[in-house]
Amino acid sequence: MTTRFHRLVLALAASAAMAGCGGGGGDDSPPPLTEVPDAALVSPDAYIQFARSLGPDDSAEPLALGRLDVAPTSETEEPVSLDRP
């Protein structure tokens, strides 16, 4: 009787442990971008790379500007197109 009971308890514990381990594969994509990251504000080149990475997505939500009042600029570099090279 006790052997049967121990086996039952062991089987239930193993089932519970296995149920807790599985599933939840989900997707590994990063969360959607909601604001301009601080790394894009470091230099004009960083801002250009960020802007180029956005691409045309008419269904995306607008980005919050956060600390961005004006895009980073340079007094010595020539203007660069945001179009991908």
PDB file of C-alpha atoms in Angstrom:
ATOM      1  CA  MET A   1       0.000   0.000   0.000  1.00  0.00           C
ATOM      2  CA  THR A   2       2.678   2.527   0.968  1.00  0.00           C
ATOM      3  CA  THR A   3       4.797   1.582  -2.050  1.00  0.00           C
ATOM      4  CA  ARG A   4       1.867   2.313  -4.312  1.00  0.00           C
ATOM      5  CA  PHE A   5       1.238   5.596  -2.495  1.00  0.00           C
ATOM      6  CA  HIS A   6       4.911   6.629  -2.812  1.00  0.00           C
ATOM      7  CA  ARG A   7       4.876   5.853  -6.525  1.00  0.00           C
ATOM      8  CA  LEU A   8       1.725   7.909  -6.962  1.00  0.00           C
ATOM      9  CA  VAL A   9       3.211  10.848  -5.076  1.00  0.00           C
ATOM     10  CA  LEU A  10       6.441  10.545  -7.057  1.00  0.00           C
ATOM     11  CA  ALA A  11       4.528  10.447 -10.344  1.00  0.00           C
ATOM     12  CA  LEU A  12       2.473  13.506  -9.385  1.00  0.00           C
ATOM     13  CA  ALA A  13       5.582  15.418  -8.304  1.00  0.00           C
ATOM     14  CA  ALA A  14       7.360  14.526 -11.543  1.00  0.00           C
ATOM     15  CA  SER A  15       4.317  15.619 -13.561  1.00  0.00           C
ATOM     16  CA  ALA A  16       4.146  18.919 -11.722  1.00  0.00           C
ATOM     17  CA  ALA A  17       7.853  19.531 -12.246  1.00  0.00           C
ATOM     18  CA  MET A  18       7.620  18.771 -15.953  1.00  0.00           C
ATOM     19  CA  ALA A  19       4.570  20.997 -16.375  1.00  0.00           C
ATOM     20  CA  GLY A  20       6.452  23.903 -14.827  1.00  0.00           C
ATOM     21  CA  CYS A  21       9.408  23.513 -17.188  1.00  0.00           C
ATOM     22  CA  GLY A  22       7.695  23.477 -20.539  1.00  0.00           C
ATOM     23  CA  GLY A  23       5.966  25.928 -22.792  1.00  0.00           C
ATOM     24  CA  GLY A  24       6.332  29.645 -22.984  1.00  0.00           C
ATOM     25  CA  GLY A  25       8.542  29.535 -26.064  1.00  0.00           C
ATOM     26  CA  GLY A  26       7.230  32.913 -27.127  1.00  0.00           C
ATOM     27  CA  ASP A  27       9.188  35.062 -29.503  1.00  0.00           C
ATOM     28  CA  ASP A  28      12.644  36.332 -28.766  1.00  0.00           C
ATOM     29  CA  SER A  29      12.165  39.648 -30.538  1.00  0.00           C
ATOM     30  CA  PRO A  30      12.993  42.789 -28.582  1.00  0.00           C
ATOM     31  CA  PRO A  31      10.154  44.866 -27.193  1.00  0.00           C
ATOM     32  CA  PRO A  32       8.835  47.543 -29.529  1.00  0.00           C
ATOM     33  CA  LEU A  33      10.767  50.789 -29.570  1.00  0.00           C
ATOM     34  CA  THR A  34       8.818  53.541 -27.787  1.00  0.00           C
ATOM     35  CA  GLU A  35      11.311  56.409 -27.621  1.00  0.00           C
ATOM     36  CA  VAL A  36      14.565  57.620 -29.128  1.00  0.00           C
ATOM     37  CA  PRO A  37      17.352  55.814 -27.214  1.00  0.00           C
ATOM     38  CA  ASP A  38      20.072  57.807 -25.461  1.00  0.00           C
ATOM     39  CA  ALA A  39      22.715  56.054 -27.572  1.00  0.00           C
ATOM     40  CA  ALA A  40      21.283  57.757 -30.676  1.00  0.00           C
ATOM     41  CA  LEU A  41      21.890  61.174 -29.134  1.00  0.00           C
ATOM     42  CA  VAL A  42      25.633  60.718 -28.589  1.00  0.00           C
ATOM     43  CA  SER A  43      26.742  61.991 -32.000  1.00  0.00           C
ATOM     44  CA  PRO A  44      25.395  62.898 -35.419  1.00  0.00           C
ATOM     45  CA  ASP A  45      26.632  59.564 -36.819  1.00  0.00           C
ATOM     46  CA  ALA A  46      24.835  57.606 -34.069  1.00  0.00           C
ATOM     47  CA  TYR A  47      21.642  59.540 -34.771  1.00  0.00           C
ATOM     48  CA  ILE A  48      21.918  58.890 -38.517  1.00  0.00           C
ATOM     49  CA  GLN A  49      22.446  55.160 -37.934  1.00  0.00           C
ATOM     50  CA  PHE A  50      19.412  55.086 -35.639  1.00  0.00           C
ATOM     51  CA  ALA A  51      17.243  56.978 -38.121  1.00  0.00           C
ATOM     52  CA  ARG A  52      18.331  54.686 -40.972  1.00  0.00           C
ATOM     53  CA  SER A  53      17.508  51.611 -38.879  1.00  0.00           C
ATOM     54  CA  LEU A  54      13.880  52.659 -38.433  1.00  0.00           C
ATOM     55  CA  GLY A  55      12.855  52.060 -42.028  1.00  0.00           C
ATOM     56  CA  PRO A  56       9.420  52.769 -43.450  1.00  0.00           C
ATOM     57  CA  ASP A  57       6.771  51.266 -41.190  1.00  0.00           C
ATOM     58  CA  ASP A  58       3.413  52.975 -41.485  1.00  0.00           C
ATOM     59  CA  SER A  59       1.878  50.748 -38.809  1.00  0.00           C
ATOM     60  CA  ALA A  60       4.398  51.587 -36.038  1.00  0.00           C
ATOM     61  CA  GLU A  61       3.482  53.872 -33.171  1.00  0.00           C
ATOM     62  CA  PRO A  62       5.194  57.288 -33.085  1.00  0.00           C
ATOM     63  CA  LEU A  63       8.339  57.489 -30.957  1.00  0.00           C
ATOM     64  CA  ALA A  64       8.416  59.646 -27.857  1.00  0.00           C
ATOM     65  CA  LEU A  65      11.221  62.159 -28.200  1.00  0.00           C
ATOM     66  CA  GLY A  66      12.238  62.007 -24.540  1.00  0.00           C
ATOM     67  CA  ARG A  67      15.383  64.125 -24.123  1.00  0.00           C
ATOM     68  CA  LEU A  68      15.541  64.927 -27.838  1.00  0.00           C
ATOM     69  CA  ASP A  69      14.919  68.625 -28.456  1.00  0.00           C
ATOM     70  CA  VAL A  70      17.030  68.853 -31.603  1.00  0.00           C
ATOM     71  CA  ALA A  71      18.882  66.139 -33.475  1.00  0.00           C
ATOM     72  CA  PRO A  72      22.649  66.097 -32.800  1.00  0.00           C
ATOM     73  CA  THR A  73      24.582  68.224 -35.284  1.00  0.00           C
ATOM     74  CA  SER A  74      28.168  68.877 -36.237  1.00  0.00           C
ATOM     75  CA  GLU A  75      29.763  72.148 -37.290  1.00  0.00           C
ATOM     76  CA  THR A  76      32.522  70.379 -39.251  1.00  0.00           C
ATOM     77  CA  GLU A  77      30.847  67.463 -41.061  1.00  0.00           C
ATOM     78  CA  GLU A  78      28.910  67.665 -44.314  1.00  0.00           C
ATOM     79  CA  PRO A  79      25.161  66.930 -44.233  1.00  0.00           C
ATOM     80  CA  VAL A  80      24.287  63.268 -44.836  1.00  0.00           C
ATOM     81  CA  SER A  81      21.174  61.808 -46.406  1.00  0.00           C
ATOM     82  CA  LEU A  82      19.070  59.493 -44.258  1.00  0.00           C
ATOM     83  CA  ASP A  83      18.447  57.271 -47.282  1.00  0.00           C
ATOM     84  CA  ARG A  84      20.198  53.955 -47.050  1.00  0.00           C
ATOM     85  CA  PRO A  85      23.432  53.854 -49.072  1.00  0.00           C
TER      86      PRO A  85
END
